[in-house]
PDB file of C-alpha atoms and ligand atoms in Angstrom:
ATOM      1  CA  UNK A  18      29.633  17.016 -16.537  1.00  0.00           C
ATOM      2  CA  UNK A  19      26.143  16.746 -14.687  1.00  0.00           C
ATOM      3  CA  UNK A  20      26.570  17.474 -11.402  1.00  0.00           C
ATOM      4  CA  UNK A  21      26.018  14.407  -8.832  1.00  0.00           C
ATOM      5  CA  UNK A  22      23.664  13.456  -6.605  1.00  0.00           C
ATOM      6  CA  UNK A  23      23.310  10.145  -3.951  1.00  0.00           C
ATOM      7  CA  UNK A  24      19.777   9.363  -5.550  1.00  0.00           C
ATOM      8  CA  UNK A  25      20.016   8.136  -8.914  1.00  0.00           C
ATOM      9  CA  UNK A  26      16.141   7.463  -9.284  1.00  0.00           C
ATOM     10  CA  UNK A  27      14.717  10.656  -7.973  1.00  0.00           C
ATOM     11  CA  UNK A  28      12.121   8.746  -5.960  1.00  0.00           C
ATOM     12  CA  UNK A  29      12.640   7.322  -1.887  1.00  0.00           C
ATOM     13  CA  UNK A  30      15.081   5.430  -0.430  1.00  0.00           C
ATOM     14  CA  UNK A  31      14.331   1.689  -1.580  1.00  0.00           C
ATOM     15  CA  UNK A  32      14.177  -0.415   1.342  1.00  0.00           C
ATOM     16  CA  UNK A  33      14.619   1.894   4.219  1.00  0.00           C
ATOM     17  CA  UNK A  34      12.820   1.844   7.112  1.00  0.00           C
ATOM     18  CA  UNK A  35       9.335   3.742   6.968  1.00  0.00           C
ATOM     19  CA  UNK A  36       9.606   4.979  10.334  1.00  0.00           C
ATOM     20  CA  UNK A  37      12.849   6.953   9.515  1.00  0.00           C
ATOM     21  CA  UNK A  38      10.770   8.435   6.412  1.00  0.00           C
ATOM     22  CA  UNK A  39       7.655   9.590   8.017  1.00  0.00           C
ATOM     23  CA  UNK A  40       9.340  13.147   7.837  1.00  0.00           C
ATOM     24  CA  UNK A  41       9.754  13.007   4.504  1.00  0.00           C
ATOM     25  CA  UNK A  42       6.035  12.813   3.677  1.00  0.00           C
ATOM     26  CA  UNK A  43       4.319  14.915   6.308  1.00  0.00           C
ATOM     27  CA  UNK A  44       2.078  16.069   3.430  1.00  0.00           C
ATOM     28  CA  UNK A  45       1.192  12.778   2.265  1.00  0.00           C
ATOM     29  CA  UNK A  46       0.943  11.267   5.471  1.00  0.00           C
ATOM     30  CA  UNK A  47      -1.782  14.031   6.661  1.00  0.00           C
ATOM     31  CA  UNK A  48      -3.673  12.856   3.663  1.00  0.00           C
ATOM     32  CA  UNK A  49      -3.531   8.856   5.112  1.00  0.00           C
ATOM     33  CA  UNK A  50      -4.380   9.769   8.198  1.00  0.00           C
ATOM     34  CA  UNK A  51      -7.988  10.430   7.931  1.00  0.00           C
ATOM     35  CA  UNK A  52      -8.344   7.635   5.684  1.00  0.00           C
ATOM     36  CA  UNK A  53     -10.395   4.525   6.306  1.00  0.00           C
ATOM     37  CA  UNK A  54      -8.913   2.272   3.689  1.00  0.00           C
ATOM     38  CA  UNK A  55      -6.145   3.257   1.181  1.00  0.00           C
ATOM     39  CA  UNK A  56      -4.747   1.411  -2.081  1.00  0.00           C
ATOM     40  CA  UNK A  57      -1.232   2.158  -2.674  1.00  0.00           C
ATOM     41  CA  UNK A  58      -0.376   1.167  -6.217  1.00  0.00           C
ATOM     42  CA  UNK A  59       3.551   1.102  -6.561  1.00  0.00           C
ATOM     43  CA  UNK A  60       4.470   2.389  -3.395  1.00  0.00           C
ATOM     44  CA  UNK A  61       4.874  -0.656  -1.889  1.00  0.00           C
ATOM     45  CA  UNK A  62       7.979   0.226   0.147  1.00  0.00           C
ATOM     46  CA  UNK A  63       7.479   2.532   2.605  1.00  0.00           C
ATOM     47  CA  UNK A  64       3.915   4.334   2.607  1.00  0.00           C
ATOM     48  CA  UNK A  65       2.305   1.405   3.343  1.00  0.00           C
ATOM     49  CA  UNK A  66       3.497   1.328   6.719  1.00  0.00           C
ATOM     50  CA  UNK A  67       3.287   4.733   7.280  1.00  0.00           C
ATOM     51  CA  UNK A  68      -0.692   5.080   6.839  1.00  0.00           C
ATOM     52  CA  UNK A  69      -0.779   2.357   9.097  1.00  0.00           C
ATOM     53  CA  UNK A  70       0.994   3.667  11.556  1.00  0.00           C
ATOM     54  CA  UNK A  71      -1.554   6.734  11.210  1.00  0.00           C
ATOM     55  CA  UNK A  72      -3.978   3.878  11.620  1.00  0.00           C
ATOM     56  CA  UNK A  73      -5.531   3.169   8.181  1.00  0.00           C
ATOM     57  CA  UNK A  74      -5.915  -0.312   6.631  1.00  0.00           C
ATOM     58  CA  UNK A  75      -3.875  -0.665   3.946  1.00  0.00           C
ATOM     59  CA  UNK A  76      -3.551  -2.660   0.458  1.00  0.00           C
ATOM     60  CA  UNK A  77      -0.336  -2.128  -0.958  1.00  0.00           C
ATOM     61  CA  UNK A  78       0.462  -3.240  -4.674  1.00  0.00           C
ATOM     62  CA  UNK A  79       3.707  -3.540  -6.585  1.00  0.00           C
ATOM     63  CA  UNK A  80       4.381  -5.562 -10.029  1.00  0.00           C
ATOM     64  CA  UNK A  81       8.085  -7.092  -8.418  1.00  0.00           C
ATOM     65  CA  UNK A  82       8.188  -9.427  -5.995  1.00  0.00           C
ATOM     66  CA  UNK A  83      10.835  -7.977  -4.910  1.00  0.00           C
ATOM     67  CA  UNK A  84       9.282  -4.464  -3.654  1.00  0.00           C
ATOM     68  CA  UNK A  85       6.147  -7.136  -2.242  1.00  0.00           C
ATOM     69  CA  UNK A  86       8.381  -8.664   0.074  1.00  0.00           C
ATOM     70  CA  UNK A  87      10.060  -5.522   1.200  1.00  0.00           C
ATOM     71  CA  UNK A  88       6.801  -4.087   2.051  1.00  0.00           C
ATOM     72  CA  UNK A  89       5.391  -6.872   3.869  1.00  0.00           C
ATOM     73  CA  UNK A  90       8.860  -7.254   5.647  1.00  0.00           C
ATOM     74  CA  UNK A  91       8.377  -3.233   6.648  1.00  0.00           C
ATOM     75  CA  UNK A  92       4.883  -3.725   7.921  1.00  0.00           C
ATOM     76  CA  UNK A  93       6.087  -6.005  10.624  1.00  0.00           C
ATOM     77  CA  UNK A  94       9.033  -4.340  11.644  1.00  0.00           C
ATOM     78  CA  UNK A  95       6.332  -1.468  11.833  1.00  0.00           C
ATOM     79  CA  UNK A  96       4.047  -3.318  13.935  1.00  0.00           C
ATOM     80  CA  UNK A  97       1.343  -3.251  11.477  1.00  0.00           C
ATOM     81  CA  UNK A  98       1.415  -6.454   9.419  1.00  0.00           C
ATOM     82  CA  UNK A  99      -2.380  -6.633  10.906  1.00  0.00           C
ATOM     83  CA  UNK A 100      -3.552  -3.562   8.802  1.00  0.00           C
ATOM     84  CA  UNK A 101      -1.468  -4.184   5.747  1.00  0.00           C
ATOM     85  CA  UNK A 102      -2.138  -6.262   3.123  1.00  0.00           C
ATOM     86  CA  UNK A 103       0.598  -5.950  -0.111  1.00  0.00           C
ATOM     87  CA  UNK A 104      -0.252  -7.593  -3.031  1.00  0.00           C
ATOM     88  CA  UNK A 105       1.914  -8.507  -6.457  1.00  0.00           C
ATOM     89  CA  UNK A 106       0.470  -7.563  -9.830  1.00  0.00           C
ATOM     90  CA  UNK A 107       0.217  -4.721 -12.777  1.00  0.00           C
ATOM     91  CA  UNK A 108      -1.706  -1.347 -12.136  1.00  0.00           C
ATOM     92  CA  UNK A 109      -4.749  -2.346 -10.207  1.00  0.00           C
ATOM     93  CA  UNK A 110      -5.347  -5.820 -11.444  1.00  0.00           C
ATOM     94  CA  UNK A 111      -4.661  -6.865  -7.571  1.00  0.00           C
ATOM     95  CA  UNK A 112      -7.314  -4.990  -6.408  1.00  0.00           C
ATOM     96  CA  UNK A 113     -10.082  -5.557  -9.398  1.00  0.00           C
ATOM     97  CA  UNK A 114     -13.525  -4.972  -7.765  1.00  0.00           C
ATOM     98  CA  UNK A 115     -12.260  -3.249  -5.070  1.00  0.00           C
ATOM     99  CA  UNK A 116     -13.158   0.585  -3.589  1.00  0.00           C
ATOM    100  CA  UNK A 117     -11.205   2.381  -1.455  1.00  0.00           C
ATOM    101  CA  UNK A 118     -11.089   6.216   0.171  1.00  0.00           C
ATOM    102  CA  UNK A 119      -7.645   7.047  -0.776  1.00  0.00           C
ATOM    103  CA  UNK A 120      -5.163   5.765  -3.786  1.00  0.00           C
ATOM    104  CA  UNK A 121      -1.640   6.971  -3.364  1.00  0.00           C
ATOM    105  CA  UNK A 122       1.327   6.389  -6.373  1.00  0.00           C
ATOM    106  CA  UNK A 123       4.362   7.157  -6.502  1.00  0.00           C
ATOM    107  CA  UNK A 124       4.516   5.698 -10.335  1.00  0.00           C
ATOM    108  CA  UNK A 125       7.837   5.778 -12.307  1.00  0.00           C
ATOM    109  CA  UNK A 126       7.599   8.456 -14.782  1.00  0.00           C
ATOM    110  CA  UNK A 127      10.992   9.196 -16.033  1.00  0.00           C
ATOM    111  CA  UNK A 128      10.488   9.692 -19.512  1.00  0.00           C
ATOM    112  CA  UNK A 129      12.476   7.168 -21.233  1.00  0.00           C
ATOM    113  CA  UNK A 130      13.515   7.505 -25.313  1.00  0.00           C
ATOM    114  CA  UNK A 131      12.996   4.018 -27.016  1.00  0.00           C
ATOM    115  CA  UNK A 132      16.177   3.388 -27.182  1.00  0.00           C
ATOM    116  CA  UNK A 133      16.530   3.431 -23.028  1.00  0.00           C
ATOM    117  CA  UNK A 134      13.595   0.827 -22.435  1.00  0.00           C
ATOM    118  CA  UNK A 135      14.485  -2.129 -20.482  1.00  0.00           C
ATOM    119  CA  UNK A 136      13.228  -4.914 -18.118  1.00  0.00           C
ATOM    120  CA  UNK A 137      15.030  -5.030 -15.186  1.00  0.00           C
ATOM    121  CA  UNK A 138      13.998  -4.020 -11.335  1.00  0.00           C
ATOM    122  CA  UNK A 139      15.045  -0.129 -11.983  1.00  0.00           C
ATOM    123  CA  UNK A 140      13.607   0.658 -15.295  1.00  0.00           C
ATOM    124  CA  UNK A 141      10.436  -0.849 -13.847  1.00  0.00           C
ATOM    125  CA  UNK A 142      11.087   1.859 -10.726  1.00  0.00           C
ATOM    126  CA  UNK A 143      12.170   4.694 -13.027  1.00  0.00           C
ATOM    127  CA  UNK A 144      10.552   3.976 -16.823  1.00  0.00           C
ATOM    128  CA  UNK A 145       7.463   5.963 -17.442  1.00  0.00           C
ATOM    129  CA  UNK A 146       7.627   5.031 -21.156  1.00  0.00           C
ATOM    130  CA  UNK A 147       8.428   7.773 -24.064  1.00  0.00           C
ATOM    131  CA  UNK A 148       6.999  11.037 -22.100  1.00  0.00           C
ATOM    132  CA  UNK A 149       7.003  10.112 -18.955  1.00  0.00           C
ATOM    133  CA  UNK A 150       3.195   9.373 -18.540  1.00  0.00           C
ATOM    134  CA  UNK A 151       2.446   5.749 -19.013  1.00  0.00           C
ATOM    135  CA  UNK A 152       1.706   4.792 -15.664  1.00  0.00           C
ATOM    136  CA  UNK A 153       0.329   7.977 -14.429  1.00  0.00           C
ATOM    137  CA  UNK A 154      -2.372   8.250 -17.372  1.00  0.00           C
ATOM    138  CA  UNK A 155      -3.248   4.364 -16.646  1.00  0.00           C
ATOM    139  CA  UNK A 156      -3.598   5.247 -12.761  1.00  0.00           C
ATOM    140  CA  UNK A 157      -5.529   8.446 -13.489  1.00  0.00           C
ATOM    141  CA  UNK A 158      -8.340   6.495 -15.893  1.00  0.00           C
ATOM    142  CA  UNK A 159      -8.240   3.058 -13.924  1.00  0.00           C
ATOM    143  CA  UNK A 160      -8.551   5.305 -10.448  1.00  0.00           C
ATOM    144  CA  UNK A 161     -12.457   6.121 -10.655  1.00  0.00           C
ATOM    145  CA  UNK A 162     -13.265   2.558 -10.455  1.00  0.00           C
ATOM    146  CA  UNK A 163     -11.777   1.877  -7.292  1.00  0.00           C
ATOM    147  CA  UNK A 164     -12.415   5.055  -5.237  1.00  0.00           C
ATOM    148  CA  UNK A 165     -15.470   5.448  -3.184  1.00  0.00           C
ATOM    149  CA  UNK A 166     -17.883   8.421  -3.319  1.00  0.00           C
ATOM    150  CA  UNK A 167     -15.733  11.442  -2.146  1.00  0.00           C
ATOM    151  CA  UNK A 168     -12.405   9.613  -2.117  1.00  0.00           C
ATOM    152  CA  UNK A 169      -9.321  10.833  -3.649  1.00  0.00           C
ATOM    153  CA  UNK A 170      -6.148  10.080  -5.770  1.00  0.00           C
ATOM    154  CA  UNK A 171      -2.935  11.661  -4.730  1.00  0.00           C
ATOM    155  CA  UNK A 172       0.601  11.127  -7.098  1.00  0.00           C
ATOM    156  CA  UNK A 173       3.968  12.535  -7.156  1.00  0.00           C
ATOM    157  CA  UNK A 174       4.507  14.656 -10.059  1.00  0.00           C
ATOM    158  CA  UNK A 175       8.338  15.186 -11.661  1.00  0.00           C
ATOM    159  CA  UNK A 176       7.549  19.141 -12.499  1.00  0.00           C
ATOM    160  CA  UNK A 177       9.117  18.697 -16.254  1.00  0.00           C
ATOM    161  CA  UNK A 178       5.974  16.537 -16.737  1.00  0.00           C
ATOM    162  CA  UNK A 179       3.872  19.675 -16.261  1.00  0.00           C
ATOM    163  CA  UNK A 180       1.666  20.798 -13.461  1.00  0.00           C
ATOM    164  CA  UNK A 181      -1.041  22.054 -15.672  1.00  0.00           C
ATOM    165  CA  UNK A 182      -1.215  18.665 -17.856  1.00  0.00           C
ATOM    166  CA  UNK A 183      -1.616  16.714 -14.526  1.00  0.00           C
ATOM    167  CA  UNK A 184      -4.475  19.077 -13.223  1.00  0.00           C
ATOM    168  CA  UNK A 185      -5.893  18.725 -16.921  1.00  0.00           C
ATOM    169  CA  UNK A 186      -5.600  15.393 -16.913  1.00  0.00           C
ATOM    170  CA  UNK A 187      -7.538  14.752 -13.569  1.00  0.00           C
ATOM    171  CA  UNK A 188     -10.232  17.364 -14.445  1.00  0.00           C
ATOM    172  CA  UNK A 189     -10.596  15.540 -17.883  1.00  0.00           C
ATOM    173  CA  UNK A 190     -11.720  12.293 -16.359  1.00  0.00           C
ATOM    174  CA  UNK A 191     -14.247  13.798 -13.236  1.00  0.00           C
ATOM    175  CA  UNK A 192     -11.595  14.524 -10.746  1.00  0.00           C
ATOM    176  CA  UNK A 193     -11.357  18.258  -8.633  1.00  0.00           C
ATOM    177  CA  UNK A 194      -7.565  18.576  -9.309  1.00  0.00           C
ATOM    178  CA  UNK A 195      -5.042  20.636  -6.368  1.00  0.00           C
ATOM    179  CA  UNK A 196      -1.435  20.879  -5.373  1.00  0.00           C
ATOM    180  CA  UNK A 197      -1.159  19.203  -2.343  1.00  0.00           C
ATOM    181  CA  UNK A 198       2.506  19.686  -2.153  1.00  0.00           C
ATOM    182  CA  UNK A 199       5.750  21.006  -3.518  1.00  0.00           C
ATOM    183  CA  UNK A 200       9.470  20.131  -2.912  1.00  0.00           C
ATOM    184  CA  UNK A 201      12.886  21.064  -4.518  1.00  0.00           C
ATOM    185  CA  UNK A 202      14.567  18.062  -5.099  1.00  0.00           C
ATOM    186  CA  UNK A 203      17.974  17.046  -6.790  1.00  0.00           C
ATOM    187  CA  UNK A 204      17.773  15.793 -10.388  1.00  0.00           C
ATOM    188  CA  UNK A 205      17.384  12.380 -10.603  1.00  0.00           C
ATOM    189  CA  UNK A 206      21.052  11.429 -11.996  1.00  0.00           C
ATOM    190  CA  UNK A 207      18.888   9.275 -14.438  1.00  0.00           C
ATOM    191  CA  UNK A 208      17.658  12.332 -16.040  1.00  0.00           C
ATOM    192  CA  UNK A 209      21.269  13.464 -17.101  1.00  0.00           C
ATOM    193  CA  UNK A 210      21.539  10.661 -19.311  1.00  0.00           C
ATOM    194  CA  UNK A 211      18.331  11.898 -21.282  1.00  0.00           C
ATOM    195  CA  UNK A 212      17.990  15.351 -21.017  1.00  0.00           C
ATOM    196  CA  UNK A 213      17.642  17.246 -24.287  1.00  0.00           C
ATOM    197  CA  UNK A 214      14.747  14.253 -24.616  1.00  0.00           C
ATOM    198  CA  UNK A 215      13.433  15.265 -21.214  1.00  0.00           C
ATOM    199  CA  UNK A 216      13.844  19.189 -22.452  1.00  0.00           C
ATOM    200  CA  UNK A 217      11.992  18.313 -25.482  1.00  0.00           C
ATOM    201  CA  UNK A 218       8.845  17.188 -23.305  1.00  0.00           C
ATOM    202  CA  UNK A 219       8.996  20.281 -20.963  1.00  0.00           C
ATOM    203  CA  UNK A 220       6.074  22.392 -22.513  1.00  0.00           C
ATOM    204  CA  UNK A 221       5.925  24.385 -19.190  1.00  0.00           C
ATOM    205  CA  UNK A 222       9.330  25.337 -19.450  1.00  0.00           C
ATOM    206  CA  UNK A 223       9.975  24.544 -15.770  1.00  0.00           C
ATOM    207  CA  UNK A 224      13.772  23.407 -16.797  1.00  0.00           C
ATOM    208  CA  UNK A 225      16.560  26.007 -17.726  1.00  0.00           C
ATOM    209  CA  UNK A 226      17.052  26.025 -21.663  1.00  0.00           C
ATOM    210  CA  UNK A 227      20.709  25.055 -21.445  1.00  0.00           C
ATOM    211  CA  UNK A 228      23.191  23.294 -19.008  1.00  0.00           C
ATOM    212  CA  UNK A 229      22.784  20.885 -16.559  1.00  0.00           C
ATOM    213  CA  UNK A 230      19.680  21.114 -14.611  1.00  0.00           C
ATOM    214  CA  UNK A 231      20.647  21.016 -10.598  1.00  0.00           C
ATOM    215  CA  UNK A 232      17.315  20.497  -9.447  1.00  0.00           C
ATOM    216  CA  UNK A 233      13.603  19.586 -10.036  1.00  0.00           C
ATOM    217  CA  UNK A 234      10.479  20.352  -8.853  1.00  0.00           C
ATOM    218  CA  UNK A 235       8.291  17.757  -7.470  1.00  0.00           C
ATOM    219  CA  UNK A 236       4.857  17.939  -6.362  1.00  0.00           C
ATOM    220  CA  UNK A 237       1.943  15.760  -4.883  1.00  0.00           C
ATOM    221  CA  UNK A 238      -1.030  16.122  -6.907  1.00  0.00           C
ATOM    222  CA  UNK A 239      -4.492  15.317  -5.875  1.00  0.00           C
ATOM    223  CA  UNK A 240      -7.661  14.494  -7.594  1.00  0.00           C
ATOM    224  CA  UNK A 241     -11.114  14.409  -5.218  1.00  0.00           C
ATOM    225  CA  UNK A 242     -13.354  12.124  -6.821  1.00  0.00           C
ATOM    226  CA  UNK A 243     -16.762  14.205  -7.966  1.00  0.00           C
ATOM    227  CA  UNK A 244     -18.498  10.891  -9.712  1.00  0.00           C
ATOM    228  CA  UNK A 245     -19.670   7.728  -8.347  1.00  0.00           C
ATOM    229  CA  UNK A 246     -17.750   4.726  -7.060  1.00  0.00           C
ATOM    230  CA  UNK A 247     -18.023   2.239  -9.794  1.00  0.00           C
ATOM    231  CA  UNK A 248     -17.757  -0.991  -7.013  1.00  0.00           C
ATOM    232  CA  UNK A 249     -18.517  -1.637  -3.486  1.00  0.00           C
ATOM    233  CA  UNK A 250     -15.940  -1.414  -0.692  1.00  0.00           C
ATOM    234  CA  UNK A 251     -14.827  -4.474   0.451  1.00  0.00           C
ATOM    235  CA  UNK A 252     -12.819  -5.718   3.747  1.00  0.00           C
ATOM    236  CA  UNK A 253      -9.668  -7.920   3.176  1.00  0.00           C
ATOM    237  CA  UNK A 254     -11.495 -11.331   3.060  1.00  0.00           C
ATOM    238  CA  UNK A 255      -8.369 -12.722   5.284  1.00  0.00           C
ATOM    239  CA  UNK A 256      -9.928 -10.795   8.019  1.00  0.00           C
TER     240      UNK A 256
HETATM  241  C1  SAM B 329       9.143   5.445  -8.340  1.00  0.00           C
HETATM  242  S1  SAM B 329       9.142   3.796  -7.675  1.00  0.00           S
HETATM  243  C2  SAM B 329       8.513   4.043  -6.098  1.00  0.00           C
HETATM  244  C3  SAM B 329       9.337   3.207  -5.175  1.00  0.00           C
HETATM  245  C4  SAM B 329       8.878   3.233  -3.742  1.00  0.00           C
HETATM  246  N1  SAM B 329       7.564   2.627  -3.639  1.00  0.00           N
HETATM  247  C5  SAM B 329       8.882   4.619  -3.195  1.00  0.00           C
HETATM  248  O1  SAM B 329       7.801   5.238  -3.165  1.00  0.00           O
HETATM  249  O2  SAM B 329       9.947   5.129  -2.826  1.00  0.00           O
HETATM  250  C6  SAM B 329       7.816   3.067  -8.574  1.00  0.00           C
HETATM  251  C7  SAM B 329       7.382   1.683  -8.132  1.00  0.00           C
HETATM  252  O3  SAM B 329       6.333   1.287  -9.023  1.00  0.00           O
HETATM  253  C8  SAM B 329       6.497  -0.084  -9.314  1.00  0.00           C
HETATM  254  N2  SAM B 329       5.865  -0.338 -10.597  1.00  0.00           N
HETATM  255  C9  SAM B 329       6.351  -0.124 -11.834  1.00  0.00           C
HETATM  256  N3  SAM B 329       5.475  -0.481 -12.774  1.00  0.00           N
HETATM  257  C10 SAM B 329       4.372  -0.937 -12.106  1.00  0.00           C
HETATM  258  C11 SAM B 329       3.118  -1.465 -12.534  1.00  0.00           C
HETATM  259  N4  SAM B 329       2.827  -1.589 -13.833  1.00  0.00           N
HETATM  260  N5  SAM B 329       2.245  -1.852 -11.578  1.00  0.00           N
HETATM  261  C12 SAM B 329       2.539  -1.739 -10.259  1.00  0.00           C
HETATM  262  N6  SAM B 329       3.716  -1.246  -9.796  1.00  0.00           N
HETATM  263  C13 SAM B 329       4.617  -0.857 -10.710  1.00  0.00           C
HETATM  264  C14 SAM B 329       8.001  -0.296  -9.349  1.00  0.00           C
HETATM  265  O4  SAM B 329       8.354  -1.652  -9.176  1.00  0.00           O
HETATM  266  C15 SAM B 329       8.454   0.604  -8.202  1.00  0.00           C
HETATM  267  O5  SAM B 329       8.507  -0.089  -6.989  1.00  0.00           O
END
């Protein structure tokens, strides 16, 4: 038997209050805090509020209502509904012709074998389609378009996706790819259910060959953007 963990996704607490989870990004909120404006595709829950708190302006996006309401709920328990704007939609269609400093995602990436696909609130958390990097490759090439001159991507990165792909990935497209950060986490519980197919994706080797897998590696990956922002910063129009 796999051994158990409280966190089935592998990602944050869903719904918890982002002031009790500022210390479980200090990384990431270091990052938001020199930022002047910050797009947060699919991590609508919690960072929103916490780069406001650090006093950035904030558009968060998620594609469930669901995780929209949350996050709006959060910014004004926060105190912050004034700098936090959350938006519903897929990818970055909320925020088409739009530039910002700083793009944070916490995408799902869980790679998921046909067979597992399906539609419901925690696939759409957890499903990264077949090898884990649906959402992150569409948020690495749709990223350049909405980052300013200088500005910078930063993701989460499940280890068994590979370190070096992501840093290949990002260099591929323009982007000065680094390791922000690194944390030993539990495996997901999710990832019991699929592992030989998760095994079969690990070209880095980063899980043990056999046997159940008690933890993962996770990591914040950032890209600084070399090119040219392909739109002009705008300010919420509400304001
Ligand atoms: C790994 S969870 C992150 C949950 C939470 N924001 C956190 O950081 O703890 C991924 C989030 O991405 C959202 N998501 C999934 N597919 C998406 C898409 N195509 N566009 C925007 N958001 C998406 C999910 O609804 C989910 O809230």
């Amino acid at each position: 038997m796999p051994p158990t963990s409280d966190d089935n996704t592998g990602h944050g607490e869903r719904g918890t209050a982002s002031v009790e989870l500022v210390a479980a990004v200090p990384f990431l909120l270091l990052a938001l805090a020199v930022a002047a404006q910050i797009a947060l595709a699919g991590q609508a829950l919690w960072s929103a509020s916490v780069a406001a708190r650090a006093g950035a302006r904030v558009v968060a996006t998620d594609v469930l209502d669901a995780a929209v309401r949350c996050a709006r709920a959060n910014a004004v328990v926060n105190g912050v509904a004034d700098r936090v704007e959350v938006l519903l939609g897929d990818g970055f269609a909320p925020v088409r012709g739009r530039v910002f400093d700083l793009i944070c995602t916490s995408p799902p990436q869980m790679p998921t074998p046909p067979d597992r696909e399906r539609a419901d609130a925690t696939a759409a958390a957890d499903n990264g389609g077949p090898d884990g990097w649906a959402l992150l490759d569409r948020v690495i090439a749709g990223a350049p378009a909405h980052l300013a001159p200088g500005g910078r991507l930063v993701f989460t990165l499940f280890g068994f996706l590979g370190v070096k792909a992501a840093l290949a990935r990002l260099h591929h497209v323009g982007f000065e790819p680094t390791i922000l950060g690194q944390e030993t986490q539990a495996f997901p519980r999710i990832g019991y259910e699929r592992i030989e197919h998760i095994r079969a994706l690990d070209a880095e080797a980063t899980l043990p060959p056999h046997g159940w897998p008690a933890t993962v590696e996770r990591y914040v990956i950032q890209g600084a953007w070399q090119g040219t922002g392909q739109g002009t910063r705008t300010e919420d129009p509400a304001r």
